[in-house]
CSV table of C-alpha atoms and ligand atoms in Angstrom, one decimal:
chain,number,residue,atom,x,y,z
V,1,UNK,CA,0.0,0.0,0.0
V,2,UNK,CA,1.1,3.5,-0.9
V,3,UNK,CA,1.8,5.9,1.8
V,4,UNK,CA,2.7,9.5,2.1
V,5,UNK,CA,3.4,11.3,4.8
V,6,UNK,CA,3.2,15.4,5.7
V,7,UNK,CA,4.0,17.7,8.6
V,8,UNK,CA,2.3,21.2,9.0
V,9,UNK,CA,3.2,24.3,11.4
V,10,UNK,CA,1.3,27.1,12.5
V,11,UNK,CA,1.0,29.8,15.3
V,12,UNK,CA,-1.4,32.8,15.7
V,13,UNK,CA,-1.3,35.7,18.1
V,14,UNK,CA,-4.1,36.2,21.2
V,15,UNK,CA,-5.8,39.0,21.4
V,16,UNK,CA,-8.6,40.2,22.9
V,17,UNK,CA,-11.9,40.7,21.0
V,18,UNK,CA,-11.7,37.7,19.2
V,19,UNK,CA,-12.9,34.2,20.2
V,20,UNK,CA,-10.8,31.1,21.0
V,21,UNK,CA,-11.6,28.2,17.9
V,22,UNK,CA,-9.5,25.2,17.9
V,23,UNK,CA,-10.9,22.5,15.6
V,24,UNK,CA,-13.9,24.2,14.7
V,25,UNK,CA,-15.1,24.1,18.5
V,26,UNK,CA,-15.3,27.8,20.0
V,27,UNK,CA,-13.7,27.4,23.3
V,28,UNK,CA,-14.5,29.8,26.8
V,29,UNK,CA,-11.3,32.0,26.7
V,30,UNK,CA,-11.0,35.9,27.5
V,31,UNK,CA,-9.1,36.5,24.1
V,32,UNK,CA,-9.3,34.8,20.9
V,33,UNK,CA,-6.6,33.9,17.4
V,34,UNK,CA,-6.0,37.0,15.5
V,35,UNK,CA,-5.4,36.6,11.6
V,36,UNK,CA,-6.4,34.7,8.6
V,37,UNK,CA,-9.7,33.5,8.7
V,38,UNK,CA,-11.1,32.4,11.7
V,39,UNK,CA,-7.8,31.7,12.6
V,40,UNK,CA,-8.2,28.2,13.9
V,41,UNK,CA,-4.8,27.6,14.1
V,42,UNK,CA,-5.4,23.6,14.7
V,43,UNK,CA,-7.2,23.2,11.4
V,44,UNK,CA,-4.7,25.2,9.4
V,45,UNK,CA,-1.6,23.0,10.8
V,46,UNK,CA,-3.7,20.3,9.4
V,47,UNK,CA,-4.7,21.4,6.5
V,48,UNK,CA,-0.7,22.0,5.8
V,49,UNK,CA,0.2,18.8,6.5
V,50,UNK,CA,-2.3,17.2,4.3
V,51,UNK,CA,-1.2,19.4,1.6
V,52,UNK,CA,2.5,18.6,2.2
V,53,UNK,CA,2.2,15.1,2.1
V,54,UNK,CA,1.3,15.3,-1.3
V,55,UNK,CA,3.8,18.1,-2.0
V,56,UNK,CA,1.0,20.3,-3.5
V,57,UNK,CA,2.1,23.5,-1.3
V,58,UNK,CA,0.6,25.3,1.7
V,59,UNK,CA,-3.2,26.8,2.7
V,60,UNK,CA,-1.2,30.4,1.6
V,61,UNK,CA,-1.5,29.0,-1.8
V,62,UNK,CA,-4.8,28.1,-2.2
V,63,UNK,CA,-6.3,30.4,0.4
V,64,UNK,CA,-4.6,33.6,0.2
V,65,UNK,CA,-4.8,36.1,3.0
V,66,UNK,CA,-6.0,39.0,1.2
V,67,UNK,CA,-8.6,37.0,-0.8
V,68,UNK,CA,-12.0,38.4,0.0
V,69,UNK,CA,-13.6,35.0,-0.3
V,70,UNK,CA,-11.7,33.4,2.1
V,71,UNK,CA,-12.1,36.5,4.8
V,72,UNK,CA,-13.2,35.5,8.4
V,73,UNK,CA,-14.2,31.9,6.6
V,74,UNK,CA,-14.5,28.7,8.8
V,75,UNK,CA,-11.6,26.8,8.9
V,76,UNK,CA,-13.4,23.5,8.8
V,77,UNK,CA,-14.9,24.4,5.4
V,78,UNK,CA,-11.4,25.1,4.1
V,79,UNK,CA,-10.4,21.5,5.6
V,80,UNK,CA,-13.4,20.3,3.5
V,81,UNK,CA,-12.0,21.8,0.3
V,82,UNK,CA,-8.5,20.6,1.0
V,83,UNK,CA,-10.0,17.1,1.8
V,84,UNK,CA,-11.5,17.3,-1.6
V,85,UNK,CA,-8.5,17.9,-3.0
V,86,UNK,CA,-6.7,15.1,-1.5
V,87,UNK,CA,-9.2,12.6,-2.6
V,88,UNK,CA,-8.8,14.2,-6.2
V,89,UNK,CA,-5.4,12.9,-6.5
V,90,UNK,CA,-6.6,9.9,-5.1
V,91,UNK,CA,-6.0,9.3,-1.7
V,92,UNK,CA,-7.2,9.3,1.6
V,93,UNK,CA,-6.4,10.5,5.2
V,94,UNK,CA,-5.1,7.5,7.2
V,95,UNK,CA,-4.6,9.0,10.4
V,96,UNK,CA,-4.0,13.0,11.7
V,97,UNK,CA,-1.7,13.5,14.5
V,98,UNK,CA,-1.5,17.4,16.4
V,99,UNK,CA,0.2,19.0,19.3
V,100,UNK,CA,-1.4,22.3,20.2
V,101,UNK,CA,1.2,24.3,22.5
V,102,UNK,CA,-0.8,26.6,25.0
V,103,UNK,CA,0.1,28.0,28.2
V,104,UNK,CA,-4.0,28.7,28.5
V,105,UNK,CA,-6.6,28.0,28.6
V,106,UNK,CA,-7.0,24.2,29.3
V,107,UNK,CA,-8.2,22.3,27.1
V,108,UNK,CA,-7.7,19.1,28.0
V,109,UNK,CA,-11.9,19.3,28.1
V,110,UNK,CA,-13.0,20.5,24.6
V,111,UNK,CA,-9.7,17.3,23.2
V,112,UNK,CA,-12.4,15.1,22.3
V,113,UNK,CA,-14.9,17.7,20.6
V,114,UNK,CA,-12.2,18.7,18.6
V,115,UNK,CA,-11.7,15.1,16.9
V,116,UNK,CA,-15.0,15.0,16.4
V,117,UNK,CA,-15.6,17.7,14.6
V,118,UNK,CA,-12.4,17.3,12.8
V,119,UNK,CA,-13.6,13.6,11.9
V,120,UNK,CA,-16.3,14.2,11.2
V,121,UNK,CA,-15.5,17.1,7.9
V,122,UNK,CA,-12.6,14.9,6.8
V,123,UNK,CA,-15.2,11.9,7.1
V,124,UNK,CA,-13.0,9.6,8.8
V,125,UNK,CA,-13.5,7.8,12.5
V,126,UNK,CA,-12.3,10.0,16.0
V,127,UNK,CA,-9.8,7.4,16.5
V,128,UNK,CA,-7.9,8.2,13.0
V,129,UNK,CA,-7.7,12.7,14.2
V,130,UNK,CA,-5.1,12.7,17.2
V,131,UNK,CA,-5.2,16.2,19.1
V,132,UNK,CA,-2.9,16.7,22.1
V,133,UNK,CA,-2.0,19.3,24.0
V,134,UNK,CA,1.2,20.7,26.3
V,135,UNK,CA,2.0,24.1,27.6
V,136,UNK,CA,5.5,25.4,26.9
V,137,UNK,CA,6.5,25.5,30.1
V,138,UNK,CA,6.7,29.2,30.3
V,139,UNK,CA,9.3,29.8,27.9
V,140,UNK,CA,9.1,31.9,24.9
V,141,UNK,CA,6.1,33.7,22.8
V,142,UNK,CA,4.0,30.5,23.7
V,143,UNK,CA,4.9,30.5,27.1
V,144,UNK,CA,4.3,34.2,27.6
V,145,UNK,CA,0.6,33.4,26.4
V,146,UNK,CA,1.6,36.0,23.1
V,147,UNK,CA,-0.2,33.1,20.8
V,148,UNK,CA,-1.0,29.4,20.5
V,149,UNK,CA,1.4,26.8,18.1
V,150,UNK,CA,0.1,23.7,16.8
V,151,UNK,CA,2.4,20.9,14.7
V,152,UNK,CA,0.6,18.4,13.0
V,153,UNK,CA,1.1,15.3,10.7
V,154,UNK,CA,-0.8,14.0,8.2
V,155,UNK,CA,-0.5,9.7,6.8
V,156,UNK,CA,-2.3,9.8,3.4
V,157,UNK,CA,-3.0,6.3,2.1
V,158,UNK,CA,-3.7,6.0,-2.2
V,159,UNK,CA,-7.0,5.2,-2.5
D,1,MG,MG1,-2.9,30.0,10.1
């Protein structure tokens, strides 16, 4: 069986006046992701590393941050074109894997709403989306609660 594999980065800044969506699930917070979209930094980091395994680029590409259309757009519907996509060159999402680095809020609570909404766009099972999450001990931008980093990999399998 054919594999591929991709990693993705991202990291958006908090700020206040904006609210807190990981995974398409708007989370309790006092500030929110600035930037691009709705800025759901966990989708993007996805979305990166489903593109990279297939070496066809990066969201910047296909969803450029001055594009009108793309705006304050949902995340998960961006996921939903890149999915589409990824099936068009003919294979599937085998399994996700994420890290989300956060000194706050917690969110060891919203982990398994996050899969689930993630599963269910890229129409795959909860157990095949892996979301974690650390803090960064403190130390740098992260750890200074300036922003929120997620890594993410993606397997593909050829369908
Ligand atoms: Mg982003």
């Amino acid at each position: 069986m054919a594999l591929r594999i991709g990693n993705g980065y991202d990291i958006h800044r908090l700020v206040a006046g904006r609210p807190l969506i990981l995974g398409g699930v708007t989370i309790p917070y006092d500030r929110g992701l600035d930037g691009h979209s709705d800025a759901d930094v966990l989708t993007h980091a996805i979305m990166d590393a489903m593109l990279g395994a297939l070496s066809l680029g990066d969201i910047g590409l296909y969803f450029p941050p001055g594009d009108p259309h793309v705006g304050r757009a949902d995340s998960l519907k961006l996921l939903a074109q890149v999915k589409e996509l990824v099936e068009g060159k003919g294979w599937a999402v085998g399994n996700i894997d994420s890290v989300i680095v956060a000194e706050q809020p917690k969110l060891k609570p919203h982990i398994q709403a996050m899969r689930s909404r993630l599963a269910e766009v890229l129409a795959i099972a909860p157990d095949q989306v892996g979301v974690k999450a650390t803090t960064n001990e403190a130390l740098g931008p992260v750890g200074r609660q300036e922003g929120i980093a997620v890594y993410a990999v993606a397997l593909l399998t050829e369908r």
